């Protein structure tokens, strides 16, 4: 059975404007097996510090965020092929809540172009700093 390794060089940025921030990342995902799909990915996010508290508070911040994620396959684009990977453009909206040693986040993501692999996606994450 053939196995493929995925190589993913990327470049990103972040800019902060007062209570606002914008960040983005672009990457290419290149498999070592040419039968796999090569992808371009681009993501752009913007957030705003709705609430920011001193360090002695339990909730230190609330940050609403909106994101756009674009996936563009460079091969395997034929719907009748053995492997078919469609273009995807997802819009995600959510919120991050900052605690002294963690961030809790939740979001909803919606694909915007057909074929849509799902109608809506719910996301949750917990980041613990140590």
mmCIF file of C-alpha atoms in Angstrom:
data_model
loop_
_atom_site.group_PDB
_atom_site.id
_atom_site.type_symbol
_atom_site.label_atom_id
_atom_site.label_comp_id
_atom_site.label_asym_id
_atom_site.label_seq_id
_atom_site.Cartn_x
_atom_site.Cartn_y
_atom_site.Cartn_z
ATOM 1 C CA UNK A 1 0.000 0.000 0.000
ATOM 2 C CA UNK A 2 1.548 3.335 -1.015
ATOM 3 C CA UNK A 3 1.993 5.957 1.652
ATOM 4 C CA UNK A 4 2.308 9.660 1.091
ATOM 5 C CA UNK A 5 3.907 12.381 3.179
ATOM 6 C CA UNK A 6 2.428 15.865 2.898
ATOM 7 C CA UNK A 7 4.853 18.793 2.763
ATOM 8 C CA UNK A 8 3.333 22.170 3.679
ATOM 9 C CA UNK A 9 5.468 25.300 3.366
ATOM 10 C CA UNK A 10 3.543 28.399 4.403
ATOM 11 C CA UNK A 11 3.780 32.139 4.935
ATOM 12 C CA UNK A 12 1.698 34.226 7.312
ATOM 13 C CA UNK A 13 1.227 37.672 8.775
ATOM 14 C CA UNK A 14 -0.495 39.488 11.617
ATOM 15 C CA UNK A 15 -1.239 43.198 11.931
ATOM 16 C CA UNK A 16 -2.652 44.862 15.049
ATOM 17 C CA UNK A 17 -4.558 48.154 14.885
ATOM 18 C CA UNK A 18 -5.550 49.231 18.390
ATOM 19 C CA UNK A 19 -8.205 46.734 19.489
ATOM 20 C CA UNK A 20 -8.440 45.148 16.025
ATOM 21 C CA UNK A 21 -6.234 42.536 14.384
ATOM 22 C CA UNK A 22 -5.978 40.946 10.954
ATOM 23 C CA UNK A 23 -4.040 37.757 10.296
ATOM 24 C CA UNK A 24 -3.576 35.542 7.301
ATOM 25 C CA UNK A 25 -1.753 32.475 6.098
ATOM 26 C CA UNK A 26 -1.130 30.964 2.660
ATOM 27 C CA UNK A 27 0.262 27.504 2.053
ATOM 28 C CA UNK A 28 0.768 24.845 -0.548
ATOM 29 C CA UNK A 29 0.287 21.207 0.444
ATOM 30 C CA UNK A 30 2.442 18.951 -1.735
ATOM 31 C CA UNK A 31 2.175 15.155 -1.379
ATOM 32 C CA UNK A 32 5.128 12.870 -2.040
ATOM 33 C CA UNK A 33 2.762 10.548 -3.952
ATOM 34 C CA UNK A 34 1.618 12.304 -7.145
ATOM 35 C CA UNK A 35 -1.735 10.467 -7.026
ATOM 36 C CA UNK A 36 -2.670 12.551 -3.977
ATOM 37 C CA UNK A 37 -4.061 16.061 -4.322
ATOM 38 C CA UNK A 38 -1.840 19.135 -4.289
ATOM 39 C CA UNK A 39 -3.654 22.023 -2.607
ATOM 40 C CA UNK A 40 -3.293 25.772 -2.257
ATOM 41 C CA UNK A 41 -4.804 27.129 0.960
ATOM 42 C CA UNK A 42 -5.459 30.719 1.980
ATOM 43 C CA UNK A 43 -6.998 31.972 5.214
ATOM 44 C CA UNK A 44 -7.781 35.486 6.397
ATOM 45 C CA UNK A 45 -9.134 36.375 9.845
ATOM 46 C CA UNK A 46 -10.136 39.587 11.600
ATOM 47 C CA UNK A 47 -10.909 40.029 15.273
ATOM 48 C CA UNK A 48 -11.719 42.765 17.760
ATOM 49 C CA UNK A 49 -11.112 42.949 21.511
ATOM 50 C CA UNK A 50 -14.705 43.522 22.635
ATOM 51 C CA UNK A 51 -13.644 43.237 26.292
ATOM 52 C CA UNK A 52 -10.172 43.393 27.817
ATOM 53 C CA UNK A 53 -9.647 43.159 31.599
ATOM 54 C CA UNK A 54 -6.724 43.535 33.997
ATOM 55 C CA UNK A 55 -4.577 40.485 34.734
ATOM 56 C CA UNK A 56 -6.281 39.809 38.086
ATOM 57 C CA UNK A 57 -9.677 38.958 36.513
ATOM 58 C CA UNK A 58 -10.976 35.487 35.679
ATOM 59 C CA UNK A 59 -12.147 36.530 32.209
ATOM 60 C CA UNK A 60 -9.371 38.609 30.680
ATOM 61 C CA UNK A 61 -10.828 39.138 27.250
ATOM 62 C CA UNK A 62 -13.595 38.469 24.756
ATOM 63 C CA UNK A 63 -12.666 38.550 21.060
ATOM 64 C CA UNK A 64 -15.277 38.060 18.310
ATOM 65 C CA UNK A 65 -13.672 36.857 15.075
ATOM 66 C CA UNK A 66 -14.624 36.272 11.448
ATOM 67 C CA UNK A 67 -12.543 34.120 9.085
ATOM 68 C CA UNK A 68 -12.493 33.171 5.402
ATOM 69 C CA UNK A 69 -10.795 29.921 4.303
ATOM 70 C CA UNK A 70 -10.139 29.077 0.641
ATOM 71 C CA UNK A 71 -8.946 25.652 -0.557
ATOM 72 C CA UNK A 72 -7.922 25.287 -4.202
ATOM 73 C CA UNK A 73 -6.900 21.856 -5.540
ATOM 74 C CA UNK A 74 -4.274 21.927 -8.290
ATOM 75 C CA UNK A 75 -5.082 18.405 -9.513
ATOM 76 C CA UNK A 76 -7.848 15.797 -9.018
ATOM 77 C CA UNK A 77 -10.454 18.329 -10.185
ATOM 78 C CA UNK A 78 -12.365 15.910 -12.447
ATOM 79 C CA UNK A 79 -15.733 14.960 -10.912
ATOM 80 C CA UNK A 80 -15.589 11.598 -12.708
ATOM 81 C CA UNK A 81 -12.045 10.782 -11.570
ATOM 82 C CA UNK A 82 -11.011 8.224 -8.969
ATOM 83 C CA UNK A 83 -10.248 11.117 -6.610
ATOM 84 C CA UNK A 84 -12.211 14.391 -6.780
ATOM 85 C CA UNK A 85 -11.385 17.347 -4.564
ATOM 86 C CA UNK A 86 -13.592 20.422 -5.093
ATOM 87 C CA UNK A 87 -12.739 24.039 -4.435
ATOM 88 C CA UNK A 88 -13.983 25.199 -1.029
ATOM 89 C CA UNK A 89 -14.662 28.626 0.425
ATOM 90 C CA UNK A 90 -15.769 28.590 4.058
ATOM 91 C CA UNK A 91 -16.829 31.543 6.194
ATOM 92 C CA UNK A 92 -16.390 31.112 9.938
ATOM 93 C CA UNK A 93 -17.611 33.346 12.746
ATOM 94 C CA UNK A 94 -16.965 32.843 16.424
ATOM 95 C CA UNK A 95 -15.583 34.146 19.688
ATOM 96 C CA UNK A 96 -12.494 33.573 21.845
ATOM 97 C CA UNK A 97 -12.721 33.971 25.638
ATOM 98 C CA UNK A 98 -9.367 34.575 27.356
ATOM 99 C CA UNK A 99 -8.712 33.199 30.848
ATOM 100 C CA UNK A 100 -5.499 33.450 32.930
ATOM 101 C CA UNK A 101 -4.065 30.155 31.591
ATOM 102 C CA UNK A 102 -6.342 29.237 28.687
ATOM 103 C CA UNK A 103 -8.468 30.386 25.776
ATOM 104 C CA UNK A 104 -11.889 28.880 25.077
ATOM 105 C CA UNK A 105 -13.284 29.313 21.579
ATOM 106 C CA UNK A 106 -16.417 28.475 19.688
ATOM 107 C CA UNK A 107 -17.457 29.097 16.095
ATOM 108 C CA UNK A 108 -19.823 28.228 13.280
ATOM 109 C CA UNK A 109 -18.521 27.582 9.748
ATOM 110 C CA UNK A 110 -20.523 27.534 6.519
ATOM 111 C CA UNK A 111 -19.284 26.395 3.079
ATOM 112 C CA UNK A 112 -20.304 28.894 0.410
ATOM 113 C CA UNK A 113 -19.702 27.166 -2.945
ATOM 114 C CA UNK A 114 -21.061 23.899 -4.326
ATOM 115 C CA UNK A 115 -20.690 21.057 -3.889
ATOM 116 C CA UNK A 116 -21.207 21.675 -0.183
ATOM 117 C CA UNK A 117 -19.891 18.737 1.885
ATOM 118 C CA UNK A 118 -21.955 19.970 4.875
ATOM 119 C CA UNK A 119 -24.518 22.690 5.644
ATOM 120 C CA UNK A 120 -23.029 24.058 8.844
ATOM 121 C CA UNK A 121 -20.136 23.063 11.100
ATOM 122 C CA UNK A 122 -19.792 23.824 14.813
ATOM 123 C CA UNK A 123 -16.292 24.167 16.239
ATOM 124 C CA UNK A 124 -15.002 24.333 19.807
ATOM 125 C CA UNK A 125 -11.459 24.531 21.084
ATOM 126 C CA UNK A 126 -9.629 24.905 24.361
ATOM 127 C CA UNK A 127 -6.016 26.075 24.414
ATOM 128 C CA UNK A 128 -4.192 25.623 27.723
ATOM 129 C CA UNK A 129 -0.901 27.449 28.258
ATOM 130 C CA UNK A 130 1.749 25.803 30.417
#
